[in-house]
PDB file of C-alpha atoms in Angstrom:
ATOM      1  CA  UNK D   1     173.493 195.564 -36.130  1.00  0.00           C
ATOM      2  CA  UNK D   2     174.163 192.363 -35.010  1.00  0.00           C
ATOM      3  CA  UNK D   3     173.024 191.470 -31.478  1.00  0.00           C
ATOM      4  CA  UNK D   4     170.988 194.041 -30.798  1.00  0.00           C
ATOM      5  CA  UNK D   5     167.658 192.869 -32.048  1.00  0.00           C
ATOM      6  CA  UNK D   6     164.963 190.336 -30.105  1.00  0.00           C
ATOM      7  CA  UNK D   7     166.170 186.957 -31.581  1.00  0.00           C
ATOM      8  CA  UNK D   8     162.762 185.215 -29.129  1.00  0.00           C
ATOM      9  CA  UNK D   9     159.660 186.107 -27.824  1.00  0.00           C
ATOM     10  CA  UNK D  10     156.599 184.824 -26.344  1.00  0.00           C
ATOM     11  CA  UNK D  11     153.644 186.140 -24.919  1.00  0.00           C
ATOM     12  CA  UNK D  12     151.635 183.337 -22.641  1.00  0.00           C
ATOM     13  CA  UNK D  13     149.505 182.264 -19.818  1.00  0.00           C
ATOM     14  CA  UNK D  14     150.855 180.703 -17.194  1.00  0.00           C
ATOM     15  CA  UNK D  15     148.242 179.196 -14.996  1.00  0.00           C
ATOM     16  CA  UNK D  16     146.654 175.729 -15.717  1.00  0.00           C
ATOM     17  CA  UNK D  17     147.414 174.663 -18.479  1.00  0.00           C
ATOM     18  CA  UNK D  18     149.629 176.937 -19.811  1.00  0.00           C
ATOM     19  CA  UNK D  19     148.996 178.166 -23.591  1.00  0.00           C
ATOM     20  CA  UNK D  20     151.331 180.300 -26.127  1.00  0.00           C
ATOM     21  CA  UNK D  21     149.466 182.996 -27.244  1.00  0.00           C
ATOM     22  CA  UNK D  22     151.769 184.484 -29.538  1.00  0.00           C
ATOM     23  CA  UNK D  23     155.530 183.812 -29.934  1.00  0.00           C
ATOM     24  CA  UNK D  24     158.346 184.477 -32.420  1.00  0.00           C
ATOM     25  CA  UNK D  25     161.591 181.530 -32.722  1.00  0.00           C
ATOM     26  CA  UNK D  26     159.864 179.314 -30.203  1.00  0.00           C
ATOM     27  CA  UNK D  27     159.254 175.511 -30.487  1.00  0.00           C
ATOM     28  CA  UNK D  28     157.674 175.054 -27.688  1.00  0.00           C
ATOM     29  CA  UNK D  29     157.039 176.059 -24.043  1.00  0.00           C
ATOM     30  CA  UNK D  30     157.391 173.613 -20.681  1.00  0.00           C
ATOM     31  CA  UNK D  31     155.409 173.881 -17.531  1.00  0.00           C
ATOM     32  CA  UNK D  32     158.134 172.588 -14.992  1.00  0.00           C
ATOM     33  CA  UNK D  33     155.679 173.126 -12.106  1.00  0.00           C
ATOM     34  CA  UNK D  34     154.157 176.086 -10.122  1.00  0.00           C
ATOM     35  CA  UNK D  35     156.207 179.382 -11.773  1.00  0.00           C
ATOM     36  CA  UNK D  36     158.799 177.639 -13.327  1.00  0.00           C
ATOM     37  CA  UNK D  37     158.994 177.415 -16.949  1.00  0.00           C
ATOM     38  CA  UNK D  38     161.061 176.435 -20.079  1.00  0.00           C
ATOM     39  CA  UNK D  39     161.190 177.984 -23.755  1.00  0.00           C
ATOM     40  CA  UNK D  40     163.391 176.423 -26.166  1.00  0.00           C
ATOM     41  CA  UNK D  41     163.729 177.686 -29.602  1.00  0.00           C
ATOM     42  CA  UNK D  42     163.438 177.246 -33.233  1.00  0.00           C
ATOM     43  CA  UNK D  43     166.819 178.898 -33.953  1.00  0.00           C
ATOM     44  CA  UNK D  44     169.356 177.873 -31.664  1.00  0.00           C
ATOM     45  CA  UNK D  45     171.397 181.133 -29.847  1.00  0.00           C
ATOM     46  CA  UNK D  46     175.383 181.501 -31.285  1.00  0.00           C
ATOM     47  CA  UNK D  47     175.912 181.269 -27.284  1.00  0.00           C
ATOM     48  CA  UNK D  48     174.913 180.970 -23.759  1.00  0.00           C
ATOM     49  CA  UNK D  49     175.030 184.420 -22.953  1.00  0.00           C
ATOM     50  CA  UNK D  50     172.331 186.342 -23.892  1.00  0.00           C
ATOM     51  CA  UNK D  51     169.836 188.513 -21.721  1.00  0.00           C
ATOM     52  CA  UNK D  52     166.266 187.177 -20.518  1.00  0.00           C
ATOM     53  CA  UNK D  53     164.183 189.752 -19.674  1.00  0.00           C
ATOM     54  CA  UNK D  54     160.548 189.958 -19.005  1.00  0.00           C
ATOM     55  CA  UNK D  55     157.117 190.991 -17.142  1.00  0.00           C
ATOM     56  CA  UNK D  56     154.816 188.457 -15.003  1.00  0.00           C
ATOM     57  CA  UNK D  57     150.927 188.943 -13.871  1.00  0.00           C
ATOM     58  CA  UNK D  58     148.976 191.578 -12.188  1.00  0.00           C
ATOM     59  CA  UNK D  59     149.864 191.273  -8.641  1.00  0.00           C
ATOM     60  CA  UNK D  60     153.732 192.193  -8.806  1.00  0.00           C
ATOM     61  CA  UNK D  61     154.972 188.998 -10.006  1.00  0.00           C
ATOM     62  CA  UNK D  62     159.093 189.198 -11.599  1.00  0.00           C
ATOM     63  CA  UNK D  63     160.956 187.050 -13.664  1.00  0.00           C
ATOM     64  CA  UNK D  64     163.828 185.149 -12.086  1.00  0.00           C
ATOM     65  CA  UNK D  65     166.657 184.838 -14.347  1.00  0.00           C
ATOM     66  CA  UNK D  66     168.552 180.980 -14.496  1.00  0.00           C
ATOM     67  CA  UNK D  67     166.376 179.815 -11.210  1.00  0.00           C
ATOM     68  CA  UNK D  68     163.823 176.802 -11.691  1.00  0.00           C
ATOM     69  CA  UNK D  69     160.676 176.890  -9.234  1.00  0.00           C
ATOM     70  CA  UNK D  70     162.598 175.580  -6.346  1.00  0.00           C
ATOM     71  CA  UNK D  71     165.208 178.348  -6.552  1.00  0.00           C
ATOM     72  CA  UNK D  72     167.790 175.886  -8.066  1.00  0.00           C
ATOM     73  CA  UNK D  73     170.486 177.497 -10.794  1.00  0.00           C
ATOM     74  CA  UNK D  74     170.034 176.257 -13.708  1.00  0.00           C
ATOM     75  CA  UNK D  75     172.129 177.985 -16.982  1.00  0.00           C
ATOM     76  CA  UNK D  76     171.257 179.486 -19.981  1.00  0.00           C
ATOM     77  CA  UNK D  77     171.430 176.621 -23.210  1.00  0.00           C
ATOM     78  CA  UNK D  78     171.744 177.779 -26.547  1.00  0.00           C
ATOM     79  CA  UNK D  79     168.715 175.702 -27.610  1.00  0.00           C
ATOM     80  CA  UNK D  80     166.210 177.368 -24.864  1.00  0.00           C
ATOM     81  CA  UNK D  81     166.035 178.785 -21.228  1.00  0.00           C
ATOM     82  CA  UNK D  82     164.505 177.743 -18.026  1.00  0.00           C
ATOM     83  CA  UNK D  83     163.276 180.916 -15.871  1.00  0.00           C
ATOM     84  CA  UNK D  84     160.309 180.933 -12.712  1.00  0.00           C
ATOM     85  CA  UNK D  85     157.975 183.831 -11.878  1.00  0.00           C
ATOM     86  CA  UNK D  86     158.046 185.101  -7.989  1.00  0.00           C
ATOM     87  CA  UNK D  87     155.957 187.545  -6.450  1.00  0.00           C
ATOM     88  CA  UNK D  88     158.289 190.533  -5.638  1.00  0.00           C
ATOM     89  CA  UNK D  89     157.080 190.662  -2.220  1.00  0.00           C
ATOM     90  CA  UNK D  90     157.683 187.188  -0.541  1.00  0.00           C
ATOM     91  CA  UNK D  91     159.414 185.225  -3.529  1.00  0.00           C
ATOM     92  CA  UNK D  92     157.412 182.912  -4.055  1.00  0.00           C
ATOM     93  CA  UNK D  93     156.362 181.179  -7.434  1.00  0.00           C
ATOM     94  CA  UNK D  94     153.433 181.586  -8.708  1.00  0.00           C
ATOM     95  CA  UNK D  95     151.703 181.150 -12.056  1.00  0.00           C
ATOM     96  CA  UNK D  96     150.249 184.345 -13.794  1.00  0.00           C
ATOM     97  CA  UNK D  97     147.679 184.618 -15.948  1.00  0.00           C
ATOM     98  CA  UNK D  98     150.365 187.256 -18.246  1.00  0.00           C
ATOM     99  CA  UNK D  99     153.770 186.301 -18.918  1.00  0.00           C
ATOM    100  CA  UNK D 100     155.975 187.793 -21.517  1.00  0.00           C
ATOM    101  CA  UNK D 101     159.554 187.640 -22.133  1.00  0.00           C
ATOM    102  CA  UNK D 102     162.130 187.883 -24.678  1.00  0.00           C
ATOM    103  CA  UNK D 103     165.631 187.001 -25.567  1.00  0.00           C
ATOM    104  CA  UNK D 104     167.978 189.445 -26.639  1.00  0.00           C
ATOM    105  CA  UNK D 105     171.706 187.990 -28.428  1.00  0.00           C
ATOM    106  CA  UNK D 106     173.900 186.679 -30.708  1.00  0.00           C
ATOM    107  CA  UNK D 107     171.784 184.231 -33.090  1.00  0.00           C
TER     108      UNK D 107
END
């Protein structure tokens, strides 16, 4: 049924220079600085307002939904996402090794 499949994926390492290692309807991936990071896609969403959700690292790390690195809002496109990793116990960004998320919507 319609919207409740993963329209985006992508597996990928976050630290230096970060890398895809596997993805589904991505084009390509941005390193906006330390934990902040955007994904825009192949297939452009119907809307803005899908769900982002994901997992970060080994020490605790979280994705932060519509913040940039700085902690700035920044929206949902349908063309891509920008999102930052924190570490859940003093929020601050950081840049795992593991990051995965996906993008569940209308397509």
């Amino acid at each position: 049924e319609k919207g409740q499949l993963i329209k985006t994926w992508i597996n990928f390492d976050g630290s230096g220079t970060v890398s895809i290692r596997d993805s589904y309807n991505v084009s390509s991936l941005v390193d906006n600085g330390t934990g902040d990071y955007s994904v825009n896609f192949d297939d452009d969403m119907s809307n803005n307002d899908y769900c982002l959700a994901g997992t970060a690292g080994y020490n605790s790390e979280y994705i932060a939904n519509h913040l940039t690195g700085g902690g700035t809002e920044i929206n949902y496109a349908t063309d891509g996402c920008r999102f930052s990793t924190r570490h859940v116990y003093n929020n601050n960004v950081s840049d795992p090794d593991h990051v995965e998320v996906m993008i569940i919507g209308d397509s």
